[in-house]
PDB file of C-alpha atoms in Angstrom:
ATOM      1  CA  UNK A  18       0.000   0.000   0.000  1.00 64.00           C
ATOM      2  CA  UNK A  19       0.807   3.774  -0.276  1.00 87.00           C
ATOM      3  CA  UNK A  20       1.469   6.340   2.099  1.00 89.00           C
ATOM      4  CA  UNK A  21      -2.415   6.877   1.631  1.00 94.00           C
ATOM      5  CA  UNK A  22      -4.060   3.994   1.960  1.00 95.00           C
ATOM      6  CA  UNK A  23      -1.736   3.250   5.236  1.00 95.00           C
ATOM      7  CA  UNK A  24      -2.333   6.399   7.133  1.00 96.00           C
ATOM      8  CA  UNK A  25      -6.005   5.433   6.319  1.00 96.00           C
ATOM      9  CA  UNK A  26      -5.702   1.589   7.952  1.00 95.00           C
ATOM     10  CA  UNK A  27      -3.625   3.338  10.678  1.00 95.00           C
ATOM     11  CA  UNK A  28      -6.293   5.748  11.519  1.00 94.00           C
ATOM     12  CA  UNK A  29      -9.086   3.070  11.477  1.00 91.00           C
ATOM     13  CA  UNK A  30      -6.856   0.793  14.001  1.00 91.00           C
ATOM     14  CA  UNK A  31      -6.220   3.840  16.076  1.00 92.00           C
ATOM     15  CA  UNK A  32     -10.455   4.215  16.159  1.00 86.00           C
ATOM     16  CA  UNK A  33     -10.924   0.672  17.518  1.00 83.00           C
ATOM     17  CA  UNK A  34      -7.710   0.694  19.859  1.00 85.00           C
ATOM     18  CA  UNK A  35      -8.021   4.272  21.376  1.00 86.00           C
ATOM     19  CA  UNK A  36     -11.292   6.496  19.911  1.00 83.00           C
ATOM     20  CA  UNK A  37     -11.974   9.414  17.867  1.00 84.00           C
ATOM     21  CA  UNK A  38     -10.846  12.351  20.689  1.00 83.00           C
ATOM     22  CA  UNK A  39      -8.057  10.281  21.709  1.00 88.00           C
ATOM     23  CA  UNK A  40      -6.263   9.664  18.864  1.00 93.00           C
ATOM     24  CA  UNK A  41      -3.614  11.927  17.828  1.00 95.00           C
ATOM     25  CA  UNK A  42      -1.519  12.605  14.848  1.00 96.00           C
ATOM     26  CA  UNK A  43       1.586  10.732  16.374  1.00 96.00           C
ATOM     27  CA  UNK A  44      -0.645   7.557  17.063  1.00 97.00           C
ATOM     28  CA  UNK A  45      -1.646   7.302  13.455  1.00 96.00           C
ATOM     29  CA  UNK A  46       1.504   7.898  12.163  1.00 96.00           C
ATOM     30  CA  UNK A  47       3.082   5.011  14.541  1.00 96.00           C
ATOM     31  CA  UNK A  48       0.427   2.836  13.505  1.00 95.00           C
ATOM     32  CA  UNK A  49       0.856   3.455  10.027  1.00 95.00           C
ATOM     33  CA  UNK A  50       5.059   3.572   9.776  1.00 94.00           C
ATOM     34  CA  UNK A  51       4.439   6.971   7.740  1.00 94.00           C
ATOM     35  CA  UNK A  52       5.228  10.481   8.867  1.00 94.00           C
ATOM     36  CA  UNK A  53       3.706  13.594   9.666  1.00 94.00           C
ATOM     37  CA  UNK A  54       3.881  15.569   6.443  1.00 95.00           C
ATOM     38  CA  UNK A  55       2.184  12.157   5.162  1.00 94.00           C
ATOM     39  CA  UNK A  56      -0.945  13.273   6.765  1.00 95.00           C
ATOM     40  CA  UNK A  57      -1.107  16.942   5.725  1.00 94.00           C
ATOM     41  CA  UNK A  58      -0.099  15.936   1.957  1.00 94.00           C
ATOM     42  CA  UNK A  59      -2.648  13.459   1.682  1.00 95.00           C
ATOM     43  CA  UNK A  60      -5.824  14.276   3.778  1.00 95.00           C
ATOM     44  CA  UNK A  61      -5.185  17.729   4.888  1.00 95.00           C
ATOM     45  CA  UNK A  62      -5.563  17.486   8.281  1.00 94.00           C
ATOM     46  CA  UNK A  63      -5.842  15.210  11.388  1.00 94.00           C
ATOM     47  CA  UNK A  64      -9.786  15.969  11.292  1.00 89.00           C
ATOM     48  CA  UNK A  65     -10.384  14.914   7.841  1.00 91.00           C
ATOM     49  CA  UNK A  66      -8.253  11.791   7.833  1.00 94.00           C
ATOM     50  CA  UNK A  67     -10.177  10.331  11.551  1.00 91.00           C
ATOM     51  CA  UNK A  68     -13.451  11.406   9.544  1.00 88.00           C
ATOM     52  CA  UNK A  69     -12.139   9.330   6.326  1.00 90.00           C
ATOM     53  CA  UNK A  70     -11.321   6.296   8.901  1.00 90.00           C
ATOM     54  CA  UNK A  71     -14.931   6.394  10.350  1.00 86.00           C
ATOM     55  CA  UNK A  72     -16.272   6.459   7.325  1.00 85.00           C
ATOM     56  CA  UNK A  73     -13.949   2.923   5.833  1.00 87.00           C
ATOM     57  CA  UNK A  74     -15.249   1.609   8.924  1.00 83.00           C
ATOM     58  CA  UNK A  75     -18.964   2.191   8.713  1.00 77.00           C
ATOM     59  CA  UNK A  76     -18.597   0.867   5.056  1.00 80.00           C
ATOM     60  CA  UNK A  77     -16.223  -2.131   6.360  1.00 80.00           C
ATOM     61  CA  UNK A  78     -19.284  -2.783   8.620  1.00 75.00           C
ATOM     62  CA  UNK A  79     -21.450  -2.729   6.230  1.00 71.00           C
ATOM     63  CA  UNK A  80     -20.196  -4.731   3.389  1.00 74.00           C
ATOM     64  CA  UNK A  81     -19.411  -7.059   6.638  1.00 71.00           C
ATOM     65  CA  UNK A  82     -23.017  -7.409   7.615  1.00 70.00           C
ATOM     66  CA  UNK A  83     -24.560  -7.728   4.104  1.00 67.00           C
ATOM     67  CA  UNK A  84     -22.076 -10.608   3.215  1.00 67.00           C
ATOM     68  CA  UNK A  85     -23.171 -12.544   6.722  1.00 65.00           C
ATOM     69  CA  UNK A  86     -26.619 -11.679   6.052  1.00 63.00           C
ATOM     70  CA  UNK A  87     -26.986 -12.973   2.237  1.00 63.00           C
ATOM     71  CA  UNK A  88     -25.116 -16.195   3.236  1.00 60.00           C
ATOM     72  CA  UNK A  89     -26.782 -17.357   6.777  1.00 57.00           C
ATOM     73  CA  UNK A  90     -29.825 -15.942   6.271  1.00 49.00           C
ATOM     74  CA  UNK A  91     -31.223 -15.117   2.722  1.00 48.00           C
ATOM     75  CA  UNK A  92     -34.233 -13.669   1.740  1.00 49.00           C
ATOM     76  CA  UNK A  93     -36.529 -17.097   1.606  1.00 53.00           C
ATOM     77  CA  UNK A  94     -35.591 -17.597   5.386  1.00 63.00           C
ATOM     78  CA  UNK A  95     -37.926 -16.600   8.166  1.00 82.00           C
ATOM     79  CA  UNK A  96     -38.019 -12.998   8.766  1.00 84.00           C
ATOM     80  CA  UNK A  97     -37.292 -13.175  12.470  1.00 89.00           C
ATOM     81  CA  UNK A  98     -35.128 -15.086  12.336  1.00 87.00           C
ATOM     82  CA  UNK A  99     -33.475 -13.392   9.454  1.00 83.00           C
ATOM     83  CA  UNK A 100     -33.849  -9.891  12.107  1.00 88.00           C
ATOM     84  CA  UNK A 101     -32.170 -11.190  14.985  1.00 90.00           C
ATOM     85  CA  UNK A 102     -29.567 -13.108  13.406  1.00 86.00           C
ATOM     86  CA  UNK A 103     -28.928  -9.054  11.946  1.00 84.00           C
ATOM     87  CA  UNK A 104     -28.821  -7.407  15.177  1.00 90.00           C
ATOM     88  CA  UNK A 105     -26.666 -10.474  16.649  1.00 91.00           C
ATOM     89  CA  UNK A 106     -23.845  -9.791  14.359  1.00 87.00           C
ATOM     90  CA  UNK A 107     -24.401  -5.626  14.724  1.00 88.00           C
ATOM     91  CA  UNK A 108     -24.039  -6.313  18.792  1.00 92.00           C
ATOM     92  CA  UNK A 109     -21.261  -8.662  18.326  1.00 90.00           C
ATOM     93  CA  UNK A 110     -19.468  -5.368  16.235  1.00 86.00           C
ATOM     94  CA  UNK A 111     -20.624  -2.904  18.561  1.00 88.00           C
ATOM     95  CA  UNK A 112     -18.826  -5.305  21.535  1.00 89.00           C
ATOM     96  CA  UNK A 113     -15.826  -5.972  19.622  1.00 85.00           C
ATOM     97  CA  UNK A 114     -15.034  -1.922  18.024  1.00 82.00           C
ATOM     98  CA  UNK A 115     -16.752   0.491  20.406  1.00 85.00           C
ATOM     99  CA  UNK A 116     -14.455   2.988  19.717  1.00 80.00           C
ATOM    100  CA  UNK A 117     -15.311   2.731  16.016  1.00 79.00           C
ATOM    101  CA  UNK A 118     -19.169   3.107  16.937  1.00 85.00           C
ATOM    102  CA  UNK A 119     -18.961   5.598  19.394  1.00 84.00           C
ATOM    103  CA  UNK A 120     -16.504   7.584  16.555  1.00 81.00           C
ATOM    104  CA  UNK A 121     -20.037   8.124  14.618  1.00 81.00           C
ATOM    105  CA  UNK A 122     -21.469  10.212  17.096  1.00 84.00           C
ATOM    106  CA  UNK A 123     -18.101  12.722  16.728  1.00 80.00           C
ATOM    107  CA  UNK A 124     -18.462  12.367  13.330  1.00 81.00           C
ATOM    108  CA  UNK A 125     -22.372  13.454  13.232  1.00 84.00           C
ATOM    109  CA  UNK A 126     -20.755  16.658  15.017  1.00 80.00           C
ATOM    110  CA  UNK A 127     -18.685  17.754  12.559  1.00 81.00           C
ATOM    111  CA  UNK A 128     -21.589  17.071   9.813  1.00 83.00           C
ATOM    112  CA  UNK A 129     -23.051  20.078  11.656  1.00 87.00           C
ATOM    113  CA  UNK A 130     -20.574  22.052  10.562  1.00 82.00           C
ATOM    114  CA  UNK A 131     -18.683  20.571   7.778  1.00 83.00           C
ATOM    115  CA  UNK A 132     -21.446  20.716   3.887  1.00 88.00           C
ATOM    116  CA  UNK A 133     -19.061  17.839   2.844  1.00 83.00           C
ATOM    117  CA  UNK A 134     -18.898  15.367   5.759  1.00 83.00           C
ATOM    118  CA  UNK A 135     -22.492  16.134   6.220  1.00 88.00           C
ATOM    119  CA  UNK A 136     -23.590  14.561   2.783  1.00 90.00           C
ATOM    120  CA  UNK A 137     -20.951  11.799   2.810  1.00 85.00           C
ATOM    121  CA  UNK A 138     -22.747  10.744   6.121  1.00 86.00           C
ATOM    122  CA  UNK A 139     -26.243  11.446   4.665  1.00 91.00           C
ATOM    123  CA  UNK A 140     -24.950   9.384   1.853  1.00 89.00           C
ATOM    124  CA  UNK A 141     -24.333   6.652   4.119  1.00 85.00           C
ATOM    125  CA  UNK A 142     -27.767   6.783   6.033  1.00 88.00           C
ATOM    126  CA  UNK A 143     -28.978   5.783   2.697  1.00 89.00           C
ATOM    127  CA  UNK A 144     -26.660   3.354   1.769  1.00 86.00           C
ATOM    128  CA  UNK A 145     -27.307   1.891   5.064  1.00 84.00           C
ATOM    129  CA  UNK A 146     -31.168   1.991   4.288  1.00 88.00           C
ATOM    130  CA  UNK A 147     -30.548   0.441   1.206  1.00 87.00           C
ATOM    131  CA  UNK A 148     -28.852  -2.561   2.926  1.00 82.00           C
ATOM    132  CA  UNK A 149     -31.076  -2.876   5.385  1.00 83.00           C
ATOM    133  CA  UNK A 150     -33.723  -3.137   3.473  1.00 87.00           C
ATOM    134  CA  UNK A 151     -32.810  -5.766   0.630  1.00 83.00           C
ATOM    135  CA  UNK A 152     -30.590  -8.018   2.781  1.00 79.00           C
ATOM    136  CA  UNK A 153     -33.300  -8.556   5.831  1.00 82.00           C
ATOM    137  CA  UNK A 154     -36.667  -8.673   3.446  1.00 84.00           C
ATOM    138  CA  UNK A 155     -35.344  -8.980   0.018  1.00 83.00           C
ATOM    139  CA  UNK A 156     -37.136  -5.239  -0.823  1.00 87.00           C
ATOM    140  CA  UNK A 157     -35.070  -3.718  -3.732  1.00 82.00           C
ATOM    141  CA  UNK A 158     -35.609   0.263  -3.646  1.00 70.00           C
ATOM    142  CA  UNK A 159     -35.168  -0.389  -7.977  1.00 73.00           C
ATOM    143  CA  UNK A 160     -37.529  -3.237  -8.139  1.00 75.00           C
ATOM    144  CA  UNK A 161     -40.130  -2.546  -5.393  1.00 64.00           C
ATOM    145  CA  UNK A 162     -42.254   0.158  -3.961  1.00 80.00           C
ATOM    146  CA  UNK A 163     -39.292   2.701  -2.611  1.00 84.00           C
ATOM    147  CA  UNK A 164     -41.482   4.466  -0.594  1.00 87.00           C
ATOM    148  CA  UNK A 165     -42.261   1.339   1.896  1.00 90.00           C
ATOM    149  CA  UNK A 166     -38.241  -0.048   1.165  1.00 90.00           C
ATOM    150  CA  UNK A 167     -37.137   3.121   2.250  1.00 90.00           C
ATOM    151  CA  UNK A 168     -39.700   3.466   5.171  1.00 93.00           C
ATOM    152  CA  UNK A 169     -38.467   0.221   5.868  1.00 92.00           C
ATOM    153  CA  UNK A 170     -34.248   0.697   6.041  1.00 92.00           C
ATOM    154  CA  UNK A 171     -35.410   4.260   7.622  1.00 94.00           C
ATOM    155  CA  UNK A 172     -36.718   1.721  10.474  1.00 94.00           C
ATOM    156  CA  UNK A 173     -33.628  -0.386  11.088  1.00 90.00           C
ATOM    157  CA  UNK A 174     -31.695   2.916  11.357  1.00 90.00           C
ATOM    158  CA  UNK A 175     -33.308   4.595  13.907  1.00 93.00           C
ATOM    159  CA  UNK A 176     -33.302   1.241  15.917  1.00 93.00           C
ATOM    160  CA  UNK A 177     -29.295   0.726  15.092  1.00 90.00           C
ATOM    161  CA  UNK A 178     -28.735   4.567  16.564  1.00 91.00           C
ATOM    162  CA  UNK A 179     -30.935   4.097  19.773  1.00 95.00           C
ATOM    163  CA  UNK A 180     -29.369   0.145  20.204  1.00 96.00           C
ATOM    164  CA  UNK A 181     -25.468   1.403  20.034  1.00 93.00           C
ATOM    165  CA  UNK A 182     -26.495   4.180  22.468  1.00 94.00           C
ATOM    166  CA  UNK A 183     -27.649   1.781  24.984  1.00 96.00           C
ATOM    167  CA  UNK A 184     -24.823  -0.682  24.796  1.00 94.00           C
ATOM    168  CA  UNK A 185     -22.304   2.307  24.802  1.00 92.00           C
ATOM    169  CA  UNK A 186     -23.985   3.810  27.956  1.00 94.00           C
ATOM    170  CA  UNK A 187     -25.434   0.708  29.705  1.00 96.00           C
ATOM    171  CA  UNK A 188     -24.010  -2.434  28.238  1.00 94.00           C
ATOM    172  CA  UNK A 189     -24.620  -4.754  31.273  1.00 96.00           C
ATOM    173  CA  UNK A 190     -28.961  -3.703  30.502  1.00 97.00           C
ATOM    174  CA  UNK A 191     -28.650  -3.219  26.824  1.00 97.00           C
ATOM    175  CA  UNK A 192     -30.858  -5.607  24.539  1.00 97.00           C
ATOM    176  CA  UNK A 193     -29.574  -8.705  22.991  1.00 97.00           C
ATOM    177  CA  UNK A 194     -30.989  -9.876  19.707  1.00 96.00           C
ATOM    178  CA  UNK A 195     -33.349 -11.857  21.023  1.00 97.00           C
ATOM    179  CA  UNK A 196     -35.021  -9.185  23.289  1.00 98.00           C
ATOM    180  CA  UNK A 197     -35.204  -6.805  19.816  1.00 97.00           C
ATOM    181  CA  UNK A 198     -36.660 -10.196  18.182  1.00 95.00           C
ATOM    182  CA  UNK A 199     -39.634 -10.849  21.010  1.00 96.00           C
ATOM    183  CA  UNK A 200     -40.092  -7.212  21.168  1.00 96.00           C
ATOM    184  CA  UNK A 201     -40.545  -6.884  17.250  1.00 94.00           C
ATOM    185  CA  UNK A 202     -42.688 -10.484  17.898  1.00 94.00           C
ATOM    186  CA  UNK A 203     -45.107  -8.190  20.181  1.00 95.00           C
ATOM    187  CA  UNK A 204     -45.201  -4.934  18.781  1.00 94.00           C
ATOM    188  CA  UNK A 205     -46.645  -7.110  15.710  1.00 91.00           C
ATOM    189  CA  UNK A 206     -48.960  -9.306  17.568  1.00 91.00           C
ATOM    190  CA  UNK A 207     -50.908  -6.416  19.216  1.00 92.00           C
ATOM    191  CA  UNK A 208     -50.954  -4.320  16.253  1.00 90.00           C
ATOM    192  CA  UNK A 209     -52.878  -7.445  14.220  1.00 88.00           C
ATOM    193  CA  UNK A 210     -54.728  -7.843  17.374  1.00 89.00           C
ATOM    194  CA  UNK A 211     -56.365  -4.587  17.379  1.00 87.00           C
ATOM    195  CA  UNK A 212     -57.156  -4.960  13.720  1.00 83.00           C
ATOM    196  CA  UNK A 213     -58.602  -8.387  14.179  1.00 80.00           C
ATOM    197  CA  UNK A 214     -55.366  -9.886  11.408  1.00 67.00           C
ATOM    198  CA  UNK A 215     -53.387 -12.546  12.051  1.00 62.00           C
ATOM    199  CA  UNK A 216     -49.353 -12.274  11.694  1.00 55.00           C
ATOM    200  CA  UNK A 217     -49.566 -12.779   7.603  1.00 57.00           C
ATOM    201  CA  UNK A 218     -52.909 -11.559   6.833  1.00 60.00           C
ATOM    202  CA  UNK A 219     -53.450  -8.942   3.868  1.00 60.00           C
ATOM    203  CA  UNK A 220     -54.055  -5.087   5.707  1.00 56.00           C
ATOM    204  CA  UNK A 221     -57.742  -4.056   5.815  1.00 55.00           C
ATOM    205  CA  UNK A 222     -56.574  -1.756   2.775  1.00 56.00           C
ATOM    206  CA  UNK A 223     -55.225  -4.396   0.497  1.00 50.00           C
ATOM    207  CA  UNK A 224     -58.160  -5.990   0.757  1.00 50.00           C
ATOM    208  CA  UNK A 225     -59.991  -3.054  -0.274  1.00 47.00           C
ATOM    209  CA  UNK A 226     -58.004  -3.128  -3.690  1.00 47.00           C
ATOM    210  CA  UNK A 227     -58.640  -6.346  -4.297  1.00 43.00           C
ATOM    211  CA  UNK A 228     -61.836  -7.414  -7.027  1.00 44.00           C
ATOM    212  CA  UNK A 229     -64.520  -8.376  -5.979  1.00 46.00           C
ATOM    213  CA  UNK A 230     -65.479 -12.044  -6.253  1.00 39.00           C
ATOM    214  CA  UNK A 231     -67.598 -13.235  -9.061  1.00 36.00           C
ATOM    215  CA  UNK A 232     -71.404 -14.127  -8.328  1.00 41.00           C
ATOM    216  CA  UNK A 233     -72.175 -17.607  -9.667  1.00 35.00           C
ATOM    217  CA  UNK A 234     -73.804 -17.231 -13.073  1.00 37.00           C
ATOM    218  CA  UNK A 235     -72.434 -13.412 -13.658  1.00 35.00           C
ATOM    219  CA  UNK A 236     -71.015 -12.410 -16.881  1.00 31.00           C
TER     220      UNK A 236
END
């Protein structure tokens, strides 16, 4: 590799060992065997090159995820099972990099400030939704109804946000996958219950859509 690409695996390995505030421009350079001048020639500044390492490791994560996903749980397995087997492997990262994860929340500040960062990371929200979306229930933004695909990976974001928070906060009463799974299991049994549907069953409105049947002897 270049100078480049190793201040760039230097700064990722700095996230996971030591965090975003904590990581200098002397640890990345140790980790990487380059030099100071490195840094400033190639990203600019300290700022820019931690931001660049987040981001590799949000898309490391990702790619990560939707290769475990689409072989251990494809889109003809069961859906639960198909969810918690997803948040499983996103707890198991969040346990094994929380410097990494907790670097996204820095990150989100300087988005606040910075027009580019902010639409590399909005960029990633929707990758994310994207992935979320496809690999879990097989819904292709291209091929299906975006609206309800994106509603969907919009869904799994807001939960992956509020799940790192509590196992960066309060890991020992943080959910594991199978708490999200029964709670998911619930949430969904109570809302069919109040509209007299079984798990399965098409909404009150699809059946609405739907022609109605042919009388015996009609033309």
């Amino acid at each position: 590799m270049g100078h480049r690409e190793d201040l760039l695996a230097g700064a990722v390995r700095c996230l996971r060992e030591k965090g975003y505030a904590r990581t200098t421009a002397r640890d990345i350079v140790a980790a990487s065997g380059t030099n100071l001048a490195s840094i400033g020639y190639h990203y600019g500044s300290t700022q820019s090159l931690l931001n660049a390492a987040v981001f590799q490791a949000m898309e490391d994560f990702g790619a990560e995820i939707g290769q475990v996903m689409r072989a251990d749980a494809g889109p003809g397995g069961p859906a639960l099972e198909r969810f918690e087997r997803f948040w499983a492997h996103v707890i198991d990262s969040f346990r094994a990099n929380p410097g990494v994860w907790a670097a996204t929340f820095d990150v989100f500040g300087v988005a606040q400030r910075d027009p580019q960062v902010r639409a590399a990371v909005a960029q990633g929200i929707e990758d994310g939704r994207s992935l979320w979306a496809r690999a879990l229930y097989g819904l292709d933004a291209d091929r299906d109804d975006q609206r309800v695909a994106r509603a969907v990976g919009s869904l799994h974001q807001a939960l992956l946000s509020g799940v790192l928070i509590q196992w960066l906060i309060d890991p020992d009463r943080a959910p594991a996958a199978a708490d999200l799974a029964a709670a998911l299991l619930t949430i969904a049994g109570q809302i069919c219950a109040d509209q007299g549907m079984r798990p399965g069953d098409p909404r009150p409105d699809e059946e609405s859509d739907a022609p109605e049947p042919r009388q015996v002897g009609s033309i």
